[in-house]
Amino acid sequence: MNFALSAHIGFRYWRARKANAFASFITFFAVSGILLGVAALIIVSSVMNGLEGQLKQRILGAVPQLTVNSEQALTHWHANVAELKTLPGVLAATPSIATQAMVQSPSNISAIQVYGIYPEYEKVLEGKMQGVLNAHFSQLIPGKYRIILGSELARRLDVSIGEKVRVLSAEGVVYSPFGPVPSQRKFVVAGIFEMGSQVDASLAYVHYEDAQRLMRQPSGEIKHLRLYLADPFNAESLSSEVTNQFKRQGIEVTTSDWRDTYGHLFSAVKMEKNMMSLMLSLIIAVAAFNIVSALVMMVVDKTTDVAVLKTQGLSTANVMGIFIFQGSLNAIIGLVLGLIIGVGLTLNLNTMMNSVGISILGAGQSLPVQIEWSQMSWIVIGTLVITFCATLYPAFRAAKVQPATALRYE
């Protein structure tokens, strides 16, 4: 097949397409459809990626991403932590303990998840938080019974720094003649953190040893480790490696991760992103059908020309190449313009919305945008494949032209 010859003839036909005004009109809308579809797909995908990344940072930055649970105390947990940090994708590992509890103030009561931590090992957690207001984890001193609350939780309880709250734990219950009595302690609010997500209303941090006293557990006993991951979405694949590492040391452990509590939220976000991508991909598919229509009309218009070319020795593959090139050229033009417009609008989306006075997330907040180039490459490849397939039928129709029949009345 002489591709250069097919490309040359196809380009001449493309330049002269105005001879058929209706075909030219359909071609214009086909190119415009691809342009709009690609641009919309880039913009929406980038915004959804940004929202997903923001949720990952604001929610998964504050909760245990992967937790190791052991029935027996980890007497050499420092060595265990050092070995866990050698695994690829593990940023840090620290002792942690958690309990479901109720927190009560003079004006309100709320259900929370209390995490007991060692402040000196939680540098990664403190760095991930967008802001620890008026306090740091160093404020948590064993025996002082201090607590750090989420900003929304503090607002609901109507408490501020220095005020006391009562924490009632679901663990450590004792039984009396009057029935079960939950373990409870008074804590002083030492700080308020804000992640800008729903965890602000449901999380609290205390010192590890204070949490053990609240739960009536032996002091200093380490049975749980929380792991911080470079990508929390890799928790499932890392859990088996973590389990095998402890098994080689003769320690039986189980693992749990963030999906147990927040998996449904991220599944919903992923499903919404996939459905939006599918809907916008249909715009590209409709544009591809317009390419089919325009090329079919071009084949009908150029039937005599094709017959003459075939009588001069042009092969079937070369004839198909003419119309494949012509249709692909339209697709490439729409794709390139769509990429330029889509990336340009995405990078300047917040500026444009602010200039016209549109605020989606509220005053002072910008729409999160994250362009993933791997996703961009799939958009390019998918568009090219769809439009290439759309050119095959008209090209095959052109290749089936019989010179004797087409030139009978010429």
mmCIF file of C-alpha atoms in Angstrom, residues 104-378:
data_model
loop_
_atom_site.group_PDB
_atom_site.id
_atom_site.type_symbol
_atom_site.label_atom_id
_atom_site.label_comp_id
_atom_site.label_asym_id
_atom_site.label_seq_id
_atom_site.Cartn_x
_atom_site.Cartn_y
_atom_site.Cartn_z
ATOM 1 C CA GLN A 104 -20.356 14.871 76.592
ATOM 2 C CA SER A 105 -20.218 18.581 77.289
ATOM 3 C CA PRO A 106 -22.535 20.663 79.526
ATOM 4 C CA SER A 107 -24.665 21.437 76.447
ATOM 5 C CA ASN A 108 -24.532 18.393 74.169
ATOM 6 C CA ILE A 109 -23.386 14.800 73.602
ATOM 7 C CA SER A 110 -21.990 13.113 70.483
ATOM 8 C CA ALA A 111 -20.676 9.750 69.309
ATOM 9 C CA ILE A 112 -17.011 9.774 68.286
ATOM 10 C CA GLN A 113 -14.038 7.593 67.407
ATOM 11 C CA VAL A 114 -11.186 8.133 69.876
ATOM 12 C CA TYR A 115 -7.609 7.392 68.764
ATOM 13 C CA GLY A 116 -4.849 6.968 71.301
ATOM 14 C CA ILE A 117 -1.476 8.029 69.894
ATOM 15 C CA TYR A 118 2.100 8.674 70.932
ATOM 16 C CA PRO A 119 2.682 12.314 69.877
ATOM 17 C CA GLU A 120 6.410 11.825 69.307
ATOM 18 C CA TYR A 121 5.702 9.220 66.591
ATOM 19 C CA GLU A 122 2.888 11.109 64.845
ATOM 20 C CA LYS A 123 4.896 13.619 62.802
ATOM 21 C CA VAL A 124 3.398 12.228 59.588
ATOM 22 C CA LEU A 125 -0.174 12.624 60.876
ATOM 23 C CA GLU A 126 0.405 16.157 62.121
ATOM 24 C CA GLY A 127 1.965 17.098 58.774
ATOM 25 C CA LYS A 128 -1.036 15.739 56.840
ATOM 26 C CA MET A 129 -3.555 17.828 58.760
ATOM 27 C CA GLN A 130 -4.406 21.087 57.055
ATOM 28 C CA GLY A 131 -4.325 22.900 60.362
ATOM 29 C CA VAL A 132 -4.153 22.044 64.036
ATOM 30 C CA LEU A 133 -5.798 25.093 65.533
ATOM 31 C CA ASN A 134 -4.254 26.466 68.734
ATOM 32 C CA ALA A 135 -2.499 23.208 69.609
ATOM 33 C CA HIS A 136 -0.119 20.467 68.553
ATOM 34 C CA PHE A 137 0.046 16.807 69.454
ATOM 35 C CA SER A 138 2.841 17.654 71.852
ATOM 36 C CA GLN A 139 0.064 19.011 74.109
ATOM 37 C CA LEU A 140 -0.974 15.399 74.783
ATOM 38 C CA ILE A 141 0.886 14.451 77.967
ATOM 39 C CA PRO A 142 0.252 11.092 79.670
ATOM 40 C CA GLY A 143 -1.712 11.399 82.883
ATOM 41 C CA LYS A 144 -2.976 14.907 82.057
ATOM 42 C CA TYR A 145 -6.037 13.578 80.217
ATOM 43 C CA ARG A 146 -6.031 16.041 77.355
ATOM 44 C CA ILE A 147 -7.990 15.660 74.146
ATOM 45 C CA ILE A 148 -7.860 17.203 70.655
ATOM 46 C CA LEU A 149 -11.242 17.518 68.952
ATOM 47 C CA GLY A 150 -12.345 18.122 65.383
ATOM 48 C CA SER A 151 -13.608 21.640 64.683
ATOM 49 C CA GLU A 152 -17.171 20.546 63.837
ATOM 50 C CA LEU A 153 -17.294 18.325 66.927
ATOM 51 C CA ALA A 154 -16.134 21.214 69.123
ATOM 52 C CA ARG A 155 -18.814 23.433 67.584
ATOM 53 C CA ARG A 156 -21.545 20.871 68.270
ATOM 54 C CA LEU A 157 -20.411 20.433 71.859
ATOM 55 C CA ASP A 158 -19.987 24.213 72.232
ATOM 56 C CA VAL A 159 -16.566 23.863 73.856
ATOM 57 C CA SER A 160 -13.260 25.652 73.356
ATOM 58 C CA ILE A 161 -9.645 25.299 74.460
ATOM 59 C CA GLY A 162 -9.295 24.686 78.185
ATOM 60 C CA GLU A 163 -12.832 23.451 78.818
ATOM 61 C CA LYS A 164 -13.612 19.939 80.053
ATOM 62 C CA VAL A 165 -15.606 17.168 78.401
ATOM 63 C CA ARG A 166 -16.563 13.726 79.629
ATOM 64 C CA VAL A 167 -15.591 10.729 77.483
ATOM 65 C CA LEU A 168 -17.472 7.439 77.955
ATOM 66 C CA SER A 169 -15.841 4.404 76.319
ATOM 67 C CA ALA A 170 -17.660 1.398 74.939
ATOM 68 C CA GLU A 171 -14.754 -0.750 76.147
ATOM 69 C CA GLY A 172 -13.743 -1.285 79.762
ATOM 70 C CA VAL A 173 -17.344 -1.659 80.929
ATOM 71 C CA VAL A 174 -17.737 -2.900 84.511
ATOM 72 C CA TYR A 175 -20.822 -4.561 85.902
ATOM 73 C CA SER A 176 -22.457 -3.387 89.097
ATOM 74 C CA PRO A 177 -25.679 -4.304 90.890
ATOM 75 C CA PHE A 178 -27.290 -1.502 88.890
ATOM 76 C CA GLY A 179 -26.117 -2.914 85.548
ATOM 77 C CA PRO A 180 -23.175 -2.248 83.212
ATOM 78 C CA VAL A 181 -21.277 0.957 83.871
ATOM 79 C CA PRO A 182 -19.143 2.332 81.010
ATOM 80 C CA SER A 183 -15.636 3.503 81.633
ATOM 81 C CA GLN A 184 -15.474 7.290 81.719
ATOM 82 C CA ARG A 185 -12.982 10.080 82.253
ATOM 83 C CA LYS A 186 -12.957 13.844 82.151
ATOM 84 C CA PHE A 187 -10.629 15.306 79.518
ATOM 85 C CA VAL A 188 -9.445 18.868 78.981
ATOM 86 C CA VAL A 189 -9.742 20.202 75.422
ATOM 87 C CA ALA A 190 -6.124 20.875 74.451
ATOM 88 C CA GLY A 191 -6.605 21.645 70.769
ATOM 89 C CA ILE A 192 -8.947 21.746 67.816
ATOM 90 C CA PHE A 193 -8.002 20.412 64.382
ATOM 91 C CA GLU A 194 -9.664 20.980 61.042
ATOM 92 C CA MET A 195 -9.429 18.768 57.960
ATOM 93 C CA GLY A 196 -12.337 20.322 56.077
ATOM 94 C CA SER A 197 -14.262 17.026 55.861
ATOM 95 C CA GLN A 198 -16.686 14.854 57.818
ATOM 96 C CA VAL A 199 -13.914 13.569 60.100
ATOM 97 C CA ASP A 200 -14.010 16.967 61.844
ATOM 98 C CA ALA A 201 -17.298 15.865 63.420
ATOM 99 C CA SER A 202 -16.342 12.336 64.474
ATOM 100 C CA LEU A 203 -12.679 12.097 65.503
ATOM 101 C CA ALA A 204 -10.752 12.891 68.664
ATOM 102 C CA TYR A 205 -7.147 12.243 69.713
ATOM 103 C CA VAL A 206 -5.774 11.498 73.183
ATOM 104 C CA HIS A 207 -2.472 10.190 74.466
ATOM 105 C CA TYR A 208 -1.978 6.439 74.046
ATOM 106 C CA GLU A 209 -1.594 5.781 77.782
ATOM 107 C CA ASP A 210 -4.663 7.878 78.644
ATOM 108 C CA ALA A 211 -6.671 5.869 76.106
ATOM 109 C CA GLN A 212 -5.503 2.630 77.723
ATOM 110 C CA ARG A 213 -6.607 3.855 81.149
ATOM 111 C CA LEU A 214 -9.956 4.886 79.679
ATOM 112 C CA MET A 215 -10.372 1.420 78.176
ATOM 113 C CA ARG A 216 -8.986 -0.294 81.326
ATOM 114 C CA GLN A 217 -6.151 -1.995 79.453
ATOM 115 C CA PRO A 218 -2.639 -2.797 80.762
ATOM 116 C CA SER A 219 -0.454 0.301 80.517
ATOM 117 C CA GLY A 220 2.234 0.341 77.836
ATOM 118 C CA GLU A 221 0.936 -2.758 76.006
ATOM 119 C CA ILE A 222 1.151 -2.407 72.209
ATOM 120 C CA LYS A 223 -1.181 -4.576 70.150
ATOM 121 C CA HIS A 224 -2.048 -2.284 67.268
ATOM 122 C CA LEU A 225 0.060 -0.439 64.710
ATOM 123 C CA ARG A 226 -1.223 2.105 62.201
ATOM 124 C CA LEU A 227 0.546 2.502 58.874
ATOM 125 C CA TYR A 228 0.757 5.644 56.768
ATOM 126 C CA LEU A 229 0.914 4.921 53.050
ATOM 127 C CA ALA A 230 2.173 6.952 50.107
ATOM 128 C CA ASP A 231 -1.079 6.009 48.348
ATOM 129 C CA PRO A 232 -3.925 4.870 50.649
ATOM 130 C CA PHE A 233 -5.579 3.155 47.669
ATOM 131 C CA ASN A 234 -2.779 0.556 47.793
ATOM 132 C CA ALA A 235 -3.846 -0.605 51.267
ATOM 133 C CA GLU A 236 -5.441 -3.812 49.954
ATOM 134 C CA SER A 237 -2.322 -4.939 48.084
ATOM 135 C CA LEU A 238 -0.015 -4.056 50.997
ATOM 136 C CA SER A 239 -2.061 -5.885 53.638
ATOM 137 C CA SER A 240 -0.917 -9.339 52.472
ATOM 138 C CA GLU A 241 2.750 -8.245 52.485
ATOM 139 C CA VAL A 242 2.377 -6.898 56.026
ATOM 140 C CA THR A 243 0.707 -10.111 57.212
ATOM 141 C CA ASN A 244 3.431 -12.268 55.640
ATOM 142 C CA GLN A 245 6.167 -10.181 57.217
ATOM 143 C CA PHE A 246 4.773 -10.764 60.717
ATOM 144 C CA LYS A 247 4.137 -14.427 59.933
ATOM 145 C CA ARG A 248 7.840 -14.906 59.178
ATOM 146 C CA GLN A 249 8.502 -13.651 62.710
ATOM 147 C CA GLY A 250 6.034 -16.123 64.178
ATOM 148 C CA ILE A 251 3.407 -13.490 64.980
ATOM 149 C CA GLU A 252 -0.178 -13.931 63.841
ATOM 150 C CA VAL A 253 -1.786 -10.624 62.936
ATOM 151 C CA THR A 254 -4.833 -9.385 61.090
ATOM 152 C CA THR A 255 -5.151 -6.195 59.104
ATOM 153 C CA SER A 256 -7.914 -3.697 58.497
ATOM 154 C CA ASP A 257 -7.906 -0.558 56.402
ATOM 155 C CA TRP A 258 -9.841 2.615 55.666
ATOM 156 C CA ARG A 259 -12.247 0.818 53.332
ATOM 157 C CA ASP A 260 -14.075 -0.633 56.344
ATOM 158 C CA THR A 261 -15.307 2.834 57.331
ATOM 159 C CA TYR A 262 -14.976 5.079 54.264
ATOM 160 C CA GLY A 263 -14.895 2.598 51.385
ATOM 161 C CA HIS A 264 -18.523 3.286 50.415
ATOM 162 C CA LEU A 265 -17.809 7.002 50.040
ATOM 163 C CA PHE A 266 -14.893 6.533 47.659
ATOM 164 C CA SER A 267 -16.771 3.811 45.753
ATOM 165 C CA ALA A 268 -19.591 6.291 45.164
ATOM 166 C CA VAL A 269 -17.116 8.938 43.952
ATOM 167 C CA LYS A 270 -15.458 6.428 41.617
ATOM 168 C CA MET A 271 -18.811 5.283 40.246
ATOM 169 C CA GLU A 272 -19.882 8.883 39.641
ATOM 170 C CA LYS A 273 -16.603 9.618 37.851
ATOM 171 C CA ASN A 274 -16.978 6.556 35.629
ATOM 172 C CA MET A 275 -20.585 7.389 34.756
ATOM 173 C CA MET A 276 -19.700 10.993 33.896
ATOM 174 C CA SER A 277 -16.854 9.777 31.677
ATOM 175 C CA LEU A 278 -19.195 7.312 29.947
ATOM 176 C CA MET A 279 -21.822 9.997 29.301
ATOM 177 C CA LEU A 280 -19.278 12.412 27.857
ATOM 178 C CA SER A 281 -17.726 9.657 25.743
ATOM 179 C CA LEU A 282 -21.106 9.301 24.038
ATOM 180 C CA ILE A 283 -20.596 12.825 22.628
ATOM 181 C CA ILE A 284 -17.452 11.557 20.886
ATOM 182 C CA ALA A 285 -19.340 8.471 19.680
ATOM 183 C CA VAL A 286 -22.107 10.650 18.178
ATOM 184 C CA ALA A 287 -19.463 12.781 16.463
ATOM 185 C CA ALA A 288 -17.965 9.584 15.038
ATOM 186 C CA PHE A 289 -21.358 8.705 13.514
ATOM 187 C CA ASN A 290 -21.352 12.133 11.868
ATOM 188 C CA ILE A 291 -17.953 11.293 10.377
ATOM 189 C CA VAL A 292 -19.498 8.127 8.932
ATOM 190 C CA SER A 293 -22.326 10.145 7.369
ATOM 191 C CA ALA A 294 -19.973 12.749 5.904
ATOM 192 C CA LEU A 295 -17.640 10.108 4.448
ATOM 193 C CA VAL A 296 -20.508 8.088 2.960
ATOM 194 C CA MET A 297 -21.692 11.211 1.135
ATOM 195 C CA MET A 298 -18.119 11.888 0.038
ATOM 196 C CA VAL A 299 -17.840 8.339 -1.325
ATOM 197 C CA VAL A 300 -21.088 8.789 -3.287
ATOM 198 C CA ASP A 301 -19.855 12.146 -4.593
ATOM 199 C CA LYS A 302 -16.454 10.747 -5.591
ATOM 200 C CA THR A 303 -17.606 7.415 -7.027
ATOM 201 C CA THR A 304 -16.562 8.374 -10.559
ATOM 202 C CA ASP A 305 -13.159 9.604 -9.352
ATOM 203 C CA VAL A 306 -12.579 6.372 -7.459
ATOM 204 C CA ALA A 307 -13.514 4.322 -10.548
ATOM 205 C CA VAL A 308 -11.041 6.278 -12.680
ATOM 206 C CA LEU A 309 -8.289 5.839 -10.082
ATOM 207 C CA LYS A 310 -8.934 2.096 -9.945
ATOM 208 C CA THR A 311 -8.728 1.815 -13.726
ATOM 209 C CA GLN A 312 -5.306 3.483 -13.495
ATOM 210 C CA GLY A 313 -4.097 0.789 -11.135
ATOM 211 C CA LEU A 314 -4.931 2.130 -7.662
ATOM 212 C CA SER A 315 -5.252 -0.831 -5.313
ATOM 213 C CA THR A 316 -8.181 -1.558 -3.017
ATOM 214 C CA ALA A 317 -6.031 -0.797 0.041
ATOM 215 C CA ASN A 318 -5.037 2.568 -1.425
ATOM 216 C CA VAL A 319 -8.679 3.464 -2.069
ATOM 217 C CA MET A 320 -9.572 2.606 1.510
ATOM 218 C CA GLY A 321 -6.577 4.620 2.698
ATOM 219 C CA ILE A 322 -7.885 7.756 0.949
ATOM 220 C CA PHE A 323 -11.083 7.877 2.978
ATOM 221 C CA ILE A 324 -9.539 6.546 6.185
ATOM 222 C CA PHE A 325 -7.017 9.389 5.992
ATOM 223 C CA GLN A 326 -9.734 11.944 5.299
ATOM 224 C CA GLY A 327 -11.892 10.823 8.236
ATOM 225 C CA SER A 328 -8.892 10.504 10.548
ATOM 226 C CA LEU A 329 -7.776 14.032 9.630
ATOM 227 C CA ASN A 330 -11.132 15.391 10.777
ATOM 228 C CA ALA A 331 -10.828 13.421 14.004
ATOM 229 C CA ILE A 332 -7.274 14.615 14.659
ATOM 230 C CA ILE A 333 -8.263 18.241 14.116
ATOM 231 C CA GLY A 334 -11.155 17.904 16.580
ATOM 232 C CA LEU A 335 -8.945 16.005 19.028
ATOM 233 C CA VAL A 336 -6.097 18.536 18.978
ATOM 234 C CA LEU A 337 -8.451 21.502 19.343
ATOM 235 C CA GLY A 338 -10.312 19.672 22.114
ATOM 236 C CA LEU A 339 -7.055 18.996 23.980
ATOM 237 C CA ILE A 340 -5.931 22.618 23.704
ATOM 238 C CA ILE A 341 -9.302 24.031 24.782
ATOM 239 C CA GLY A 342 -9.869 21.372 27.477
ATOM 240 C CA VAL A 343 -6.456 21.779 29.129
ATOM 241 C CA GLY A 344 -6.614 25.574 28.797
ATOM 242 C CA LEU A 345 -10.052 25.791 30.426
ATOM 243 C CA THR A 346 -9.087 23.308 33.126
ATOM 244 C CA LEU A 347 -5.981 25.247 34.155
ATOM 245 C CA ASN A 348 -7.936 28.516 34.273
ATOM 246 C CA LEU A 349 -11.267 27.155 35.523
ATOM 247 C CA ASN A 350 -11.243 28.881 38.915
ATOM 248 C CA THR A 351 -10.098 32.185 37.419
ATOM 249 C CA MET A 352 -12.894 32.081 34.848
ATOM 250 C CA MET A 353 -15.553 31.207 37.438
ATOM 251 C CA ASN A 354 -14.394 33.970 39.755
ATOM 252 C CA SER A 355 -14.410 36.501 36.899
ATOM 253 C CA VAL A 356 -18.090 35.788 36.167
ATOM 254 C CA GLY A 357 -19.020 35.598 39.848
ATOM 255 C CA ILE A 358 -19.703 31.852 40.055
ATOM 256 C CA SER A 359 -18.786 30.159 43.346
ATOM 257 C CA ILE A 360 -19.585 26.461 43.696
ATOM 258 C CA LEU A 361 -17.875 25.634 47.012
ATOM 259 C CA GLY A 362 -18.501 28.921 48.757
ATOM 260 C CA ALA A 363 -16.589 32.117 49.259
ATOM 261 C CA GLY A 364 -12.825 31.795 49.469
ATOM 262 C CA GLN A 365 -12.765 28.206 48.197
ATOM 263 C CA SER A 366 -11.564 27.082 44.803
ATOM 264 C CA LEU A 367 -12.644 24.070 42.790
ATOM 265 C CA PRO A 368 -9.988 21.347 43.061
ATOM 266 C CA VAL A 369 -8.486 20.467 39.683
ATOM 267 C CA GLN A 370 -6.010 17.663 39.014
ATOM 268 C CA ILE A 371 -4.947 16.745 35.478
ATOM 269 C CA GLU A 372 -3.729 13.150 35.162
ATOM 270 C CA TRP A 373 -1.657 12.723 32.016
ATOM 271 C CA SER A 374 -2.169 8.958 31.977
ATOM 272 C CA GLN A 375 -5.909 9.590 31.852
ATOM 273 C CA MET A 376 -5.319 12.135 29.101
ATOM 274 C CA SER A 377 -3.497 9.525 27.034
ATOM 275 C CA TRP A 378 -6.484 7.167 27.365
#
